[in-house]
Coordinates of C-alpha atoms in Angstrom, one line a residue:
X20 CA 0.0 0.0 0.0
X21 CA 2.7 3.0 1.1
X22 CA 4.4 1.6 -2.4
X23 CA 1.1 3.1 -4.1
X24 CA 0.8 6.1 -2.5
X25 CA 4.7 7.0 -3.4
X26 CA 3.6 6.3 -6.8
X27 CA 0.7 8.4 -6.5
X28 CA 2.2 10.9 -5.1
X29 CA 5.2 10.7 -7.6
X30 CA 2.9 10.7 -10.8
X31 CA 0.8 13.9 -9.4
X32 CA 3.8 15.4 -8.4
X33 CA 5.2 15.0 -12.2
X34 CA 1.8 16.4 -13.7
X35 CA 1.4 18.9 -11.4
X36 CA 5.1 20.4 -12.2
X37 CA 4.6 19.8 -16.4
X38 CA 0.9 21.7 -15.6
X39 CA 3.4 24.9 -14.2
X40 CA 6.0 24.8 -17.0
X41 CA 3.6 25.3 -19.6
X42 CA 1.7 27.9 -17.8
X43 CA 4.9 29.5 -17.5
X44 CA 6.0 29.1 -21.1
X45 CA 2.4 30.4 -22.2
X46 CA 3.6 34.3 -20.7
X47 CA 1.5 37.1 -20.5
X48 CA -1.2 37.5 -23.7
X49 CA -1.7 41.1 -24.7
X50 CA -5.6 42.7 -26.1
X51 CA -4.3 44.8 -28.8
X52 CA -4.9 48.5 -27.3
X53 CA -3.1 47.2 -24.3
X54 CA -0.3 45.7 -26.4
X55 CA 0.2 49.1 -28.6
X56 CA -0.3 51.5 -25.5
X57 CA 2.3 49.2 -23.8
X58 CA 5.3 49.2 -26.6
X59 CA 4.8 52.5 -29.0
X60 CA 7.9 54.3 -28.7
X61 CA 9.6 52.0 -26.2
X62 CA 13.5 50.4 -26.8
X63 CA 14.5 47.1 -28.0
X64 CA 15.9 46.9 -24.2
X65 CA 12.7 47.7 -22.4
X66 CA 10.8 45.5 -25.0
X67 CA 13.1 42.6 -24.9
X68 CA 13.2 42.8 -21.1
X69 CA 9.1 42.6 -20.8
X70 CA 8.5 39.7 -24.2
X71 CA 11.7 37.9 -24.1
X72 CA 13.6 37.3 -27.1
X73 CA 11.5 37.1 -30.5
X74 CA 11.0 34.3 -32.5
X75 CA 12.9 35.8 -35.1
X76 CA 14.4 39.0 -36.4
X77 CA 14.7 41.0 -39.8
X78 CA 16.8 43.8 -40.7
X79 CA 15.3 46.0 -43.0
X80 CA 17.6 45.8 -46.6
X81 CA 17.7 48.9 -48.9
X82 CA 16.6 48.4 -52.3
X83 CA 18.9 48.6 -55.4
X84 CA 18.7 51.9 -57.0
X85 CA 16.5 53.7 -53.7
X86 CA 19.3 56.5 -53.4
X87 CA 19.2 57.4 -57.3
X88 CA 15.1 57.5 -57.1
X89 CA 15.4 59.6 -54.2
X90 CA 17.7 62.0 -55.9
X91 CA 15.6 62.0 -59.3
X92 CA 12.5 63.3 -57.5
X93 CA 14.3 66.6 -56.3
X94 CA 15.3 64.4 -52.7
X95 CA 18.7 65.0 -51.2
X96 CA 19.8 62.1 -49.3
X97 CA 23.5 63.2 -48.4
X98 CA 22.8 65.4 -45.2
X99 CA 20.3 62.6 -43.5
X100 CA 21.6 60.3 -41.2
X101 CA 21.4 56.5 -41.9
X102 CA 18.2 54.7 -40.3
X103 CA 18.8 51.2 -39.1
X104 CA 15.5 49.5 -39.6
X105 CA 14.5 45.7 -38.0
X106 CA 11.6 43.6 -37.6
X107 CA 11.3 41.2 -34.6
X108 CA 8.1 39.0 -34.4
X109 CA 6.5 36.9 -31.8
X110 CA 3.9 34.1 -32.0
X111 CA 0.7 34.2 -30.4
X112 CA 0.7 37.0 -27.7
X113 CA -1.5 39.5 -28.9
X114 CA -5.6 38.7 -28.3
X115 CA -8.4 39.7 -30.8
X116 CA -11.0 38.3 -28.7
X117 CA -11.5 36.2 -25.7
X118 CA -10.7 32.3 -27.2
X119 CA -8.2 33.6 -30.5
X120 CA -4.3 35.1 -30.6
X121 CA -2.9 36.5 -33.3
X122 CA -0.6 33.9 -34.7
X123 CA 2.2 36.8 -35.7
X124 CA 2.7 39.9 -34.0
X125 CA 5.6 42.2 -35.7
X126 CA 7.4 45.0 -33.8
X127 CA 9.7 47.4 -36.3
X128 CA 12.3 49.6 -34.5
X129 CA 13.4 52.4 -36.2
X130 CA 17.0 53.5 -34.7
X131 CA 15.9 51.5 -31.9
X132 CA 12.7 52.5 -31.3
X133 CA 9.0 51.0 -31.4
X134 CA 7.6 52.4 -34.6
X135 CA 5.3 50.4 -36.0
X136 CA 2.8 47.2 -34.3
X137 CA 1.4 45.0 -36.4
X138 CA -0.7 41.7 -35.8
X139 CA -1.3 39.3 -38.8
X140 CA -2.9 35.5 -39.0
X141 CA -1.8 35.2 -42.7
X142 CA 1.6 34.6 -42.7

């Protein structure tokens, strides 16, 4: 009998701990005002510090020929300072109603700085 109740105990313990590792792993979920009020302007420090590290990151690649287009519409590009431009995104942390996340949420720095928020389910 005490052999049961070890095993018992054992097995509960086991689900009880794998029932707190995923809860933890879920994180926070975000509505969407809350998300944007929460992150416009903020750094990548303050955002990485509050999310974690993204899924994955982009940096932002000028196009062939961008500073001769600039120039042939009357645009002078020689006095402006270079803008360093990157994407990170996360999975599933933004809310668009009680039961459904966004399956990608993409935060764009701009000179590190929260820029622009989006939330897509079609990528």
């Amino acid at each position: 009998m005490k052999f049961y109740q070890r095993c018992l105990r054992a097995s509960l313990v086991g689900i009880l701990s794998l029932g707190l590792s995923s809860l933890a792993m879920a994180g926070k979920t975000y509505g969407e005002s809350e998300f944007i009020d929460s992150f416009s302007g903020k750094s990548k420090k303050v955002v990485e510090e509050k999310l974690g590290k993204p899924v994955r990151k982009q940096q932002s690649v000028k196009p062939t020929n961008a500073s001769n287009m600039i120039a042939g519409m009357g645009q002078q590009e020689k006095n402006s300072k270079p803008v360093q431009v990157e994407m990170w995104y996360y999975k599933n942390l933004v809310k668009y109603d009680k039961k459904n996340t966004y399956k990608e949420t993409e935060v764009t720095f701009v000179n590190d700085r929260v820029m622009n928020i989006g939330f897509f389910n079609n990528r």
